[in-house]
XYZ file of C-alpha atoms in Angstrom:
693
model
C 6.510 -105.794 -17.672
C 7.384 -103.962 -14.572
C 10.527 -102.420 -16.079
C 8.324 -101.098 -18.831
C 5.772 -99.477 -16.310
C 8.794 -97.825 -14.535
C 10.190 -96.456 -17.807
C 6.853 -95.066 -18.459
C 6.374 -93.572 -15.185
C 9.822 -91.905 -15.329
C 8.828 -90.477 -18.657
C 5.604 -89.179 -17.420
C 7.251 -87.620 -14.499
C 10.027 -85.936 -16.781
C 7.097 -84.520 -19.088
C 5.267 -83.204 -15.797
C 8.371 -81.397 -14.616
C 9.198 -79.802 -17.977
C 5.528 -78.544 -18.304
C 5.677 -77.335 -14.568
C 8.987 -75.515 -15.400
C 7.402 -73.992 -18.568
C 4.075 -73.045 -16.917
C 6.160 -71.209 -13.961
C 8.085 -69.195 -16.440
C 4.847 -68.088 -18.124
C 3.151 -67.115 -15.066
C 5.883 -64.998 -13.330
C 8.141 -63.885 -16.279
C 8.633 -60.297 -14.621
C 9.952 -61.802 -11.458
C 12.359 -63.954 -13.429
C 13.480 -61.058 -15.328
C 13.859 -58.635 -12.333
C 15.494 -61.430 -10.115
C 18.990 -60.600 -9.303
C 19.305 -56.812 -9.712
C 20.555 -56.100 -6.099
C 23.647 -58.218 -7.140
C 24.453 -55.637 -9.747
C 24.760 -52.820 -7.449
C 27.899 -50.847 -6.946
C 29.089 -49.356 -3.664
C 28.728 -45.690 -3.512
C 30.352 -43.546 -0.725
C 28.505 -40.492 0.374
C 29.976 -37.267 -0.454
C 31.689 -38.780 -3.529
C 30.697 -37.928 -7.208
C 30.272 -40.900 -9.604
C 29.784 -40.631 -13.401
C 27.290 -42.953 -15.448
C 25.516 -43.255 -18.414
C 22.557 -45.555 -19.789
C 24.491 -46.399 -22.725
C 25.187 -49.807 -21.266
C 23.371 -50.381 -18.035
C 24.278 -52.512 -15.011
C 21.283 -54.390 -15.300
C 18.283 -55.046 -17.515
C 14.949 -55.771 -15.922
C 11.413 -54.424 -15.240
C 10.327 -51.651 -12.734
C 8.705 -52.294 -9.168
C 5.195 -52.202 -11.123
C 5.020 -55.802 -12.452
C 2.013 -54.858 -14.715
C 4.558 -53.203 -17.307
C 6.190 -55.283 -19.869
C 8.915 -53.024 -20.885
C 12.397 -53.982 -20.063
C 14.391 -50.995 -18.591
C 18.334 -50.445 -18.419
C 19.390 -50.000 -14.799
C 22.222 -48.512 -12.902
C 22.079 -49.663 -9.312
C 24.112 -48.055 -6.367
C 24.087 -49.256 -2.909
C 24.826 -46.631 0.099
C 24.673 -46.390 3.721
C 22.920 -43.554 5.780
C 25.111 -43.378 9.014
C 22.204 -41.828 11.092
C 18.679 -40.737 10.513
C 18.805 -37.521 8.470
C 18.768 -35.753 5.081
C 19.940 -37.442 1.977
C 21.053 -34.747 -0.504
C 20.776 -35.811 -4.128
C 22.823 -33.739 -6.557
C 22.651 -34.191 -10.367
C 24.524 -32.838 -13.348
C 24.107 -33.529 -17.040
C 24.766 -31.690 -20.284
C 21.317 -32.702 -21.337
C 18.374 -31.094 -19.360
C 16.106 -34.082 -20.310
C 18.234 -36.448 -18.165
C 17.378 -34.520 -14.934
C 13.735 -35.939 -14.892
C 13.964 -37.727 -18.092
C 11.668 -35.308 -19.710
C 12.206 -36.612 -23.191
C 9.602 -35.916 -25.853
C 9.322 -39.592 -27.219
C 8.713 -42.818 -25.591
C 6.847 -43.853 -22.310
C 8.584 -42.321 -19.400
C 6.087 -43.537 -16.854
C 8.733 -45.619 -15.084
C 12.069 -43.838 -16.066
C 13.758 -41.630 -13.525
C 15.519 -42.125 -10.186
C 14.208 -44.427 -7.270
C 15.600 -45.294 -3.848
C 14.754 -48.999 -2.419
C 15.222 -50.433 0.939
C 18.382 -53.018 0.888
C 16.459 -54.977 3.968
C 13.425 -55.513 1.552
C 14.358 -54.533 -2.230
C 10.562 -54.715 -3.066
C 9.824 -51.645 -1.007
C 9.849 -48.407 -2.965
C 11.236 -45.591 -0.568
C 11.330 -42.512 -3.188
C 10.968 -42.033 -6.689
C 11.889 -38.819 -8.835
C 10.470 -38.419 -12.424
C 8.891 -35.784 -14.619
C 5.781 -35.807 -12.865
C 6.580 -36.743 -9.431
C 9.056 -35.256 -6.964
C 10.569 -33.330 -9.840
C 14.323 -32.252 -9.529
C 14.275 -28.675 -10.730
C 17.339 -27.866 -12.739
C 19.214 -24.870 -13.703
C 21.992 -24.086 -16.162
C 25.563 -23.139 -15.725
C 26.884 -21.338 -18.545
C 30.350 -21.340 -17.120
C 30.267 -25.265 -17.288
C 27.725 -25.612 -19.906
C 25.946 -28.122 -17.710
C 22.465 -28.465 -16.237
C 22.391 -29.112 -12.509
C 19.677 -29.778 -9.742
C 19.590 -31.132 -6.147
C 16.985 -32.164 -3.876
C 16.883 -33.493 0.043
C 14.782 -36.255 1.357
C 14.484 -37.608 4.802
C 15.876 -41.212 5.406
C 16.269 -43.199 8.418
C 19.626 -44.996 9.294
C 20.149 -47.928 7.125
C 21.354 -49.269 3.728
C 19.582 -48.287 0.627
C 19.759 -48.865 -3.207
C 19.645 -45.727 -5.588
C 18.524 -46.751 -9.101
C 18.996 -44.841 -12.392
C 16.876 -46.340 -15.052
C 15.465 -45.530 -18.677
C 13.536 -47.446 -21.073
C 16.203 -47.535 -23.696
C 20.161 -46.889 -23.872
C 20.983 -43.162 -23.356
C 24.449 -41.909 -24.293
C 24.764 -38.567 -22.362
C 26.895 -38.822 -19.345
C 25.567 -38.041 -15.880
C 27.289 -36.910 -12.547
C 25.606 -38.145 -9.346
C 26.631 -37.012 -5.933
C 24.892 -38.388 -2.717
C 25.536 -36.651 0.610
C 24.527 -37.028 4.362
C 23.060 -33.797 6.088
C 22.092 -33.274 9.521
C 18.297 -33.146 9.786
C 16.545 -29.659 10.239
C 14.246 -29.290 12.903
C 11.992 -26.125 12.897
C 10.797 -24.149 15.787
C 7.183 -24.882 16.213
C 6.394 -22.511 19.014
C 8.047 -20.018 21.643
C 7.298 -19.947 25.197
C 7.816 -16.847 27.519
C 8.052 -16.908 31.133
C 5.949 -13.800 31.458
C 2.988 -12.700 29.259
C 2.488 -9.287 31.232
C 4.705 -6.966 33.052
C 4.356 -3.509 34.766
C 7.478 -1.233 35.251
C 8.150 2.280 36.249
C 10.290 4.572 34.191
C 13.983 3.510 34.305
C 13.337 0.020 35.708
C 14.545 -3.120 33.856
C 13.398 -6.723 33.755
C 14.489 -9.859 31.853
C 12.059 -12.004 29.761
C 13.104 -15.548 29.067
C 12.149 -17.479 25.833
C 12.397 -21.128 25.192
C 11.874 -22.967 21.895
C 9.989 -25.985 21.006
C 10.932 -28.571 20.231
C 14.244 -28.919 22.581
C 16.123 -30.505 19.641
C 15.095 -27.764 16.999
C 17.997 -27.187 14.690
C 18.094 -23.417 15.078
C 17.452 -22.008 18.631
C 18.408 -18.435 17.879
C 15.513 -15.797 18.313
C 15.094 -12.018 17.717
C 13.503 -9.475 19.920
C 11.770 -6.056 19.379
C 9.588 -3.453 20.905
C 6.507 -2.202 19.143
C 6.966 1.114 20.930
C 10.735 1.753 21.478
C 9.686 5.420 23.126
C 7.935 3.394 25.892
C 10.159 0.383 26.406
C 13.266 -1.146 24.496
C 14.458 -4.616 24.593
C 17.973 -6.314 23.955
C 18.535 -10.120 24.272
C 15.311 -10.434 26.458
C 16.126 -7.524 28.778
C 13.378 -4.754 28.745
C 13.940 -1.224 29.699
C 11.348 1.148 30.630
C 11.569 4.558 28.843
C 8.582 6.563 29.491
C 4.879 6.042 30.390
C 2.767 3.957 28.082
C 2.205 0.524 26.647
C 4.318 -1.530 24.370
C 4.510 -5.146 23.249
C 7.842 -6.984 23.476
C 7.853 -9.474 20.601
C 10.190 -12.736 20.275
C 10.519 -14.277 16.914
C 12.154 -17.445 15.642
C 15.131 -16.679 13.354
C 13.099 -17.427 10.067
C 10.164 -15.316 11.710
C 7.566 -18.178 11.303
C 6.826 -18.428 15.024
C 6.472 -15.443 17.556
C 5.172 -14.816 20.938
C 4.471 -11.335 22.890
C 4.853 -9.961 26.388
C 2.630 -6.764 27.130
C 4.487 -4.112 28.960
C 2.923 -1.282 30.946
C 5.118 1.585 31.921
C 3.849 3.781 34.609
C 4.257 7.384 34.394
C 6.531 9.521 36.826
C 3.707 11.206 38.726
C 5.994 14.239 39.443
C 5.794 14.791 35.671
C 2.098 15.512 35.475
C -0.501 17.683 37.265
C -4.033 16.605 36.582
C -7.674 17.321 38.044
C -10.635 14.728 38.064
C -13.558 15.701 35.916
C -17.202 15.015 36.717
C -17.304 11.803 35.034
C -14.318 10.461 37.082
C -11.686 10.582 34.415
C -8.540 12.833 34.532
C -7.652 15.894 32.613
C -3.853 16.760 32.234
C -3.400 20.254 33.533
C 0.306 20.412 33.285
C 3.305 18.463 32.046
C 6.805 19.073 33.731
C 9.063 16.617 32.279
C 11.913 17.137 29.981
C 11.933 13.968 27.780
C 12.202 14.129 23.957
C 9.897 11.186 23.323
C 6.736 11.185 25.591
C 3.781 8.730 25.556
C 0.881 10.254 27.545
C -0.198 7.846 30.002
C -3.657 6.290 29.299
C -4.165 6.493 33.264
C -3.086 8.363 36.221
C -3.294 6.755 39.439
C -6.224 4.347 38.002
C -8.115 7.323 36.393
C -8.466 7.194 32.729
C -7.100 10.258 30.867
C -9.787 11.783 28.795
C -8.635 15.340 28.177
C -5.269 17.379 27.553
C -6.051 20.751 29.261
C -5.338 24.140 28.181
C -1.693 24.939 27.851
C -0.773 21.513 29.568
C 2.334 21.115 27.103
C 2.887 24.601 26.355
C 6.487 25.694 25.880
C 7.901 21.942 26.167
C 10.638 22.801 23.797
C 12.315 19.607 24.276
C 9.422 17.379 22.966
C 10.231 15.829 19.715
C 7.720 12.961 19.398
C 4.359 12.472 21.055
C 1.822 9.703 21.423
C -1.667 10.453 22.802
C -3.303 7.371 24.088
C -6.732 6.080 22.710
C -9.523 7.478 24.990
C -8.444 10.954 24.992
C -11.285 12.979 23.698
C -10.348 16.694 24.119
C -7.227 18.635 23.445
C -7.454 22.232 24.965
C -6.742 25.542 23.601
C -2.715 26.169 23.416
C -2.334 22.717 24.594
C 0.977 22.429 22.769
C 1.672 25.965 21.743
C 5.527 26.647 21.295
C 6.597 22.980 21.250
C 9.221 23.874 18.629
C 10.888 20.612 18.163
C 7.712 18.492 17.813
C 8.169 16.516 14.813
C 6.008 13.630 15.277
C 2.439 13.589 16.529
C -0.154 10.536 16.797
C -3.625 11.703 17.384
C -6.064 8.778 18.208
C -9.306 8.281 16.791
C -11.135 9.064 20.071
C -10.248 12.789 19.779
C -13.434 14.839 18.978
C -12.245 18.388 19.866
C -8.851 20.457 19.150
C -8.943 23.601 20.815
C -7.739 27.078 19.167
C -4.180 27.663 18.681
C -3.504 23.873 19.917
C -0.325 23.584 17.981
C 0.375 27.074 17.082
C 4.237 27.782 16.744
C 4.831 23.932 16.513
C 7.334 24.810 13.559
C 9.059 21.493 13.326
C 5.924 19.666 12.757
C 5.786 18.080 9.216
C 2.601 16.153 8.732
C -0.540 15.318 10.610
C -3.823 13.201 10.207
C -6.828 14.619 11.871
C -9.270 11.942 13.461
C -12.592 11.278 11.676
C -14.437 12.445 14.648
C -13.358 16.100 14.590
C -15.691 18.320 12.683
C -13.943 21.903 13.051
C -10.358 22.908 12.513
C -10.235 25.667 15.126
C -8.748 29.065 14.856
C -5.051 29.142 14.629
C -4.651 25.459 15.427
C -1.535 25.266 13.103
C -0.587 29.006 12.698
C 3.096 29.291 12.060
C 3.753 25.715 11.540
C 6.448 26.648 8.916
C 7.484 22.886 8.141
C 4.056 21.492 7.901
C 3.718 20.195 4.360
C 0.924 17.434 4.665
C -2.414 17.590 6.377
C -5.219 14.829 5.979
C -8.730 16.352 6.769
C -11.446 13.722 7.373
C -14.972 13.874 6.003
C -17.066 15.445 8.302
C -14.898 18.696 8.758
C -17.523 21.574 8.360
C -15.358 24.572 9.193
C -11.881 25.795 8.758
C -11.228 28.309 11.459
C -9.577 31.644 11.311
C -5.930 31.714 10.836
C -5.889 27.874 10.902
C -3.013 27.320 8.681
C -1.422 30.996 8.447
C 2.057 31.001 7.771
C 2.168 27.167 6.832
C 4.653 28.115 4.268
C 5.709 24.516 3.422
C 1.988 23.577 2.531
C 2.011 22.917 -1.137
C -1.562 21.533 -1.651
C -5.029 21.357 0.223
C -7.823 19.030 -0.481
C -10.671 20.259 1.569
C -13.398 17.525 2.301
C -16.861 17.744 0.832
C -18.362 18.631 4.129
C -16.689 22.003 4.575
C -19.109 24.865 4.029
C -17.057 27.744 5.429
C -13.531 29.098 5.300
C -12.828 31.622 8.189
C -10.835 34.984 8.084
C -7.152 34.219 6.995
C -7.354 30.558 7.289
C -4.741 29.908 4.550
C -2.964 33.262 4.434
C 0.677 33.534 3.665
C 0.893 30.150 2.704
C 3.483 30.973 0.203
C 4.205 27.533 -1.272
C 0.586 26.479 -1.806
C 0.006 25.539 -5.323
C -3.316 23.881 -5.563
C -6.467 23.851 -3.497
C -9.728 21.776 -4.113
C -12.616 23.539 -2.880
C -15.732 21.364 -1.911
C -19.073 21.617 -4.126
C -20.988 22.590 -0.845
C -18.754 25.691 0.228
C -20.716 28.789 0.822
C -18.538 31.104 2.337
C -14.957 32.204 1.835
C -14.115 35.066 4.330
C -11.685 37.971 4.511
C -7.991 37.373 3.423
C -8.769 33.412 3.454
C -5.984 33.082 0.895
C -4.173 36.330 1.107
C -0.599 36.090 0.262
C -0.608 32.687 -1.364
C 1.926 33.712 -3.825
C 2.199 30.246 -5.487
C -1.499 29.949 -6.046
C -2.242 30.546 -9.655
C -5.538 29.132 -10.287
C -8.692 28.051 -8.211
C -12.022 26.645 -9.178
C -14.855 28.378 -7.209
C -17.824 26.181 -6.728
C -21.445 27.396 -7.778
C -22.787 27.329 -4.281
C -20.417 29.926 -3.052
C -22.419 32.943 -1.825
C -19.893 34.913 -0.206
C -16.258 35.887 -0.701
C -14.662 38.461 1.815
C -12.380 41.358 1.101
C -8.756 40.470 0.045
C -9.690 36.790 0.086
C -7.276 36.095 -3.021
C -5.060 39.199 -2.880
C -1.334 38.980 -3.327
C -1.641 35.481 -5.069
C 0.321 34.481 -8.131
C 0.796 37.315 -10.610
C -1.292 35.289 -13.311
C -3.901 34.235 -10.802
C -7.096 33.233 -12.152
C -10.299 32.225 -10.773
C -12.542 29.703 -12.590
C -16.158 30.294 -12.057
C -19.625 29.092 -13.004
C -21.257 31.647 -15.419
C -23.884 33.743 -13.573
C -22.684 32.562 -10.068
C -21.758 34.977 -7.194
C -17.945 34.138 -7.682
C -18.310 35.278 -11.418
C -19.732 38.588 -10.292
C -17.275 38.897 -7.526
C -14.239 38.536 -9.760
C -15.631 40.979 -12.264
C -16.344 43.621 -9.861
C -12.995 43.223 -8.110
C -10.891 43.319 -11.408
C -9.841 39.633 -10.958
C -8.915 37.428 -13.858
C -11.545 34.636 -14.471
C -12.681 32.115 -16.876
C -15.940 30.183 -17.056
C -15.619 26.669 -16.161
C -18.087 25.539 -18.752
C -16.237 26.527 -21.649
C -12.839 25.589 -22.946
C -9.809 27.944 -22.376
C -9.548 30.358 -25.024
C -6.127 28.867 -26.113
C -7.900 25.240 -26.649
C -7.671 23.622 -29.913
C -9.761 20.414 -30.771
C -7.841 17.439 -31.719
C -7.168 17.102 -35.343
C -9.163 14.141 -35.577
C -12.100 15.494 -33.731
C -15.222 16.251 -35.948
C -18.348 18.135 -34.787
C -21.380 15.797 -34.214
C -23.432 16.247 -37.578
C -26.713 16.197 -35.428
C -25.523 18.679 -32.980
C -26.424 22.589 -33.799
C -25.347 25.306 -31.463
C -28.012 27.396 -29.923
C -28.564 30.816 -31.442
C -27.071 32.406 -28.476
C -23.789 30.499 -28.545
C -22.719 31.389 -31.972
C -19.401 32.939 -31.732
C -18.217 35.875 -33.534
C -15.199 35.604 -35.446
C -13.318 38.005 -33.669
C -14.573 36.991 -30.186
C -12.056 36.916 -27.290
C -12.098 34.735 -24.390
C -14.463 35.750 -21.589
C -11.641 36.646 -19.173
C -11.307 39.925 -17.550
C -7.389 40.610 -16.624
C -6.199 41.337 -13.323
C -5.581 45.342 -13.193
C -1.938 46.392 -13.038
C -0.182 47.324 -9.694
C -0.737 51.018 -10.280
C -4.476 50.366 -10.277
C -4.705 49.236 -6.775
C -5.649 51.741 -4.039
C -2.665 52.993 -2.240
C -4.519 52.809 0.978
C -4.591 49.108 1.208
C -0.742 48.447 1.331
C 0.401 45.166 2.857
C 3.478 43.486 3.630
C 4.761 40.656 1.605
C 3.138 37.285 1.921
C 6.406 35.619 3.029
C 6.799 38.203 5.774
C 6.499 36.379 9.169
C 4.923 38.226 12.323
C 7.504 38.865 15.088
C 6.937 36.940 18.259
C 5.605 39.828 19.862
C 2.785 40.162 17.265
C 1.648 36.495 17.867
C -0.980 35.517 20.592
C 1.808 33.523 22.605
C 1.361 35.071 25.864
C 1.028 32.795 28.657
C -0.412 35.529 31.045
C -3.892 35.674 29.316
C -6.681 33.234 30.647
C -6.960 30.211 28.796
C -10.479 30.465 27.895
C -10.152 33.935 26.378
C -6.692 34.203 24.787
C -6.825 34.610 21.154
C -4.573 36.670 19.055
C -6.390 39.903 18.411
C -7.009 40.917 14.603
C -4.731 43.851 14.944
C -1.891 41.721 15.987
C -1.396 40.265 12.497
C 0.174 42.867 10.473
C 0.221 40.544 7.265
C -3.768 40.702 7.210
C -5.938 43.762 6.640
C -9.726 43.838 6.731
C -9.871 40.700 9.250
C -11.619 40.240 12.672
C -14.696 42.620 12.004
C -13.643 44.207 8.638
C -16.400 44.505 6.149
C -17.197 41.830 3.696
C -17.971 42.337 0.055
C -21.538 41.847 -0.422
C -22.723 39.803 -3.219
C -23.322 42.366 -6.280
C -26.936 42.515 -7.294
C -27.387 39.978 -10.208
C -29.428 41.428 -13.034
C -32.478 39.518 -13.968
C -31.914 36.789 -16.676
C -33.983 37.439 -19.827
C -31.824 34.847 -21.993
C -33.989 31.884 -22.932
C -30.974 29.739 -22.698
C -30.466 30.596 -19.119
C -34.089 29.560 -18.057
C -33.834 26.083 -16.560
C -37.549 25.309 -17.280
C -36.744 25.032 -20.999
C -33.690 22.638 -20.523
C -33.515 19.135 -19.248
C -30.851 18.187 -16.875
C -27.977 15.859 -17.873
C -26.965 13.389 -15.214
C -23.352 11.642 -15.000
C -24.388 8.498 -13.397
C -20.701 7.001 -13.220
C -17.259 8.110 -13.772
C -14.066 5.695 -13.531
C -10.550 5.891 -13.987
C -8.615 2.553 -14.746
C -4.869 3.411 -14.183
C -3.566 0.042 -15.402
C -5.656 0.315 -18.585
C -4.997 4.088 -18.844
C -8.421 4.638 -19.698
C -11.457 6.898 -18.570
C -14.907 5.696 -18.829
C -18.257 6.875 -17.741
C -22.045 6.604 -18.121
C -24.670 9.345 -18.878
C -28.302 9.412 -18.203
C -28.860 9.981 -22.093
C -27.418 8.802 -25.244
C -25.883 10.543 -28.430
C -24.582 13.224 -26.124
C -21.028 15.025 -26.811
C -18.682 14.409 -24.121
C -15.104 16.198 -24.014
C -12.599 15.736 -21.084
C -9.935 17.964 -20.107
C -6.799 16.638 -18.015
C -5.312 19.207 -15.937
C -4.696 22.390 -17.892
C -4.545 20.758 -21.166
C -7.212 21.053 -23.981
C -10.535 19.235 -24.031
C -10.599 16.042 -26.132
C -13.752 14.652 -27.477
C -14.524 10.945 -26.203
C -15.730 7.877 -27.935
C -19.476 7.254 -27.482
C -21.303 3.760 -27.377
C -25.001 4.371 -26.464
C -24.693 6.068 -22.948
C -20.897 5.029 -22.319
C -18.195 7.252 -23.181
C -14.284 6.494 -22.962
C -11.323 8.155 -23.426
C -7.808 6.342 -23.946
C -4.944 8.065 -22.466
C -1.255 7.954 -23.613
C 0.183 7.696 -20.174
C -1.091 7.192 -16.368
C -2.202 10.074 -14.515
C -0.529 11.454 -11.759
C -2.065 11.431 -8.162
C -4.464 14.324 -7.585
C -4.742 15.306 -11.449
C -7.850 17.675 -12.017
C -10.059 15.932 -14.793
C -12.710 18.131 -15.987
C -15.781 16.427 -18.079
C -18.069 18.446 -20.191
C -21.296 17.175 -21.626
C -23.551 18.854 -24.124
C -26.652 17.827 -26.078
C -29.292 19.620 -27.693
C -32.263 20.489 -25.774
C -30.404 19.865 -22.285
C -28.674 22.144 -20.047
C -24.659 21.858 -20.285
C -23.081 19.663 -17.702
C -19.671 20.182 -16.227
C -17.987 18.257 -13.573
C -14.494 18.231 -12.194
C -12.841 15.212 -10.429
C -9.604 14.659 -8.727
C -7.986 11.265 -9.730
């Protein structure tokens, strides 16, 4: 009986063990399948290349995410990081899809490359796949192979590198794991000095230290923001001339920098000055011989606010000049005869530039006049033969007499909208001047203003002009023409002086409409606008040379006055010295010469000229889109006819949609291209506007 019970007990225990074993297999099947994969690892020496494929993996099991029921094919490699640093992973394959398992089929959620800790194989260190830590691939045509690499940071220790895929993969791959020293970037730079003051000729060393101390690359670069004031080489600063400069040190990659402000005291023996009523200093004389000069902002603690009359006159060694912020006035003849001056920096604080301030600076090539200046004085740039570019600010109201006379390199001049008067001979003998933009508010063009501008063939005269002096456009280009507004003073002037002219409202006589252009069916010309079949352009041709009075004979526009004829004498008082009108042989009728009075305009009886019978058209917007090569605009009315002329080309009719017009261009416009918009509509006064793109 007892034996039977023992047998039954053993049977029950056996059954219980079998059930427990089966139950354990059902609960953790993944762990059972994954168990043992570290034993399949092959040793990999860093720096060597191995070849493998997924055709027959070293191990078949699941991923670290136990919720996945797929079995994956694994190739397992064990490697050792000798020190904390970077592990470079370099992969090659003939199949691009292998690089990150970007196959177009199957579930690739867990396919790719992974690194596990050998100390704890359940700890995932890094993983690369199509959506995570992607290895960008390139193609080598020479080897017909895709390749890619990446660096990851790893501590010293032993690791497993896993290549796995959810099914067999026949394409071979080439894998190289290499150790690289870690790169520690510079996070900041420290200087032992943030400010220093030097005298001209002194040297001083700045020391720079990088943070952190173990930065991989500790090299730095040095530069000075004003080499004319102070130079720097390997941290050694040398004072060159009076002024201020920043010495900047940067990490080799330029990501981090630090600066030291350097002030160089002027050599007081180079300057004479006087103290003004407000306690500031005015430089009265410069006695130095430097090529590069930075005028000091202070002299013996007093702020420099003015450059006095003739202060730098005849400084013929001076090549570049920097005037400090705070200087408000530049006196008459201040830099006259600085013949080698090529570079000039005027601060925004300057409000006044005296007459003849830069006369005979014939090496000066370009200049920007500050916004605070409202008058270009008499002879300021006279005889600056190399001056090719001048930027005038809005706010300039007057261009003084002889201001740009003999600036023979000047090719274009766009006068600000604020200019109302151009004085005697302001641009005379500018023999290269081809383009001039006159502002709409201009009222007076005085005697000989553009005399001898032999390259100037055409100019638009605004309707507001009320006065044009004698010889204002004499000896311009042979085919010179004035574009004027019908009935304006300029139109009467051109006709009475025998100058060629054309009305700006009408297309040129040679213009032809586009082949596709059709007249507006609803638009009927006014009775007074019906052209005769034989009608010719309303242009009066300039009389021939034999028709000019012999008594007004003048020298060639390119003829330069001799030195004795220019107002360069240093013996005259600064407050009164100006070149007499008679000392400029290239100009006649200037300096007190008579001005042509506006001809008496006949009383207008034409109904079409009475503004009371016509409404005004308004052009509320005008835009040019360079990228789209398109001109668009908006009118105050709809169903108007809009034509646009580009430069000297013919008018082209635009498309209209309500009040919006548009014109598609075949190519982008060049800078400063003149665009003329002409708008007509029955019952409205014709509108013509000119823009500079």
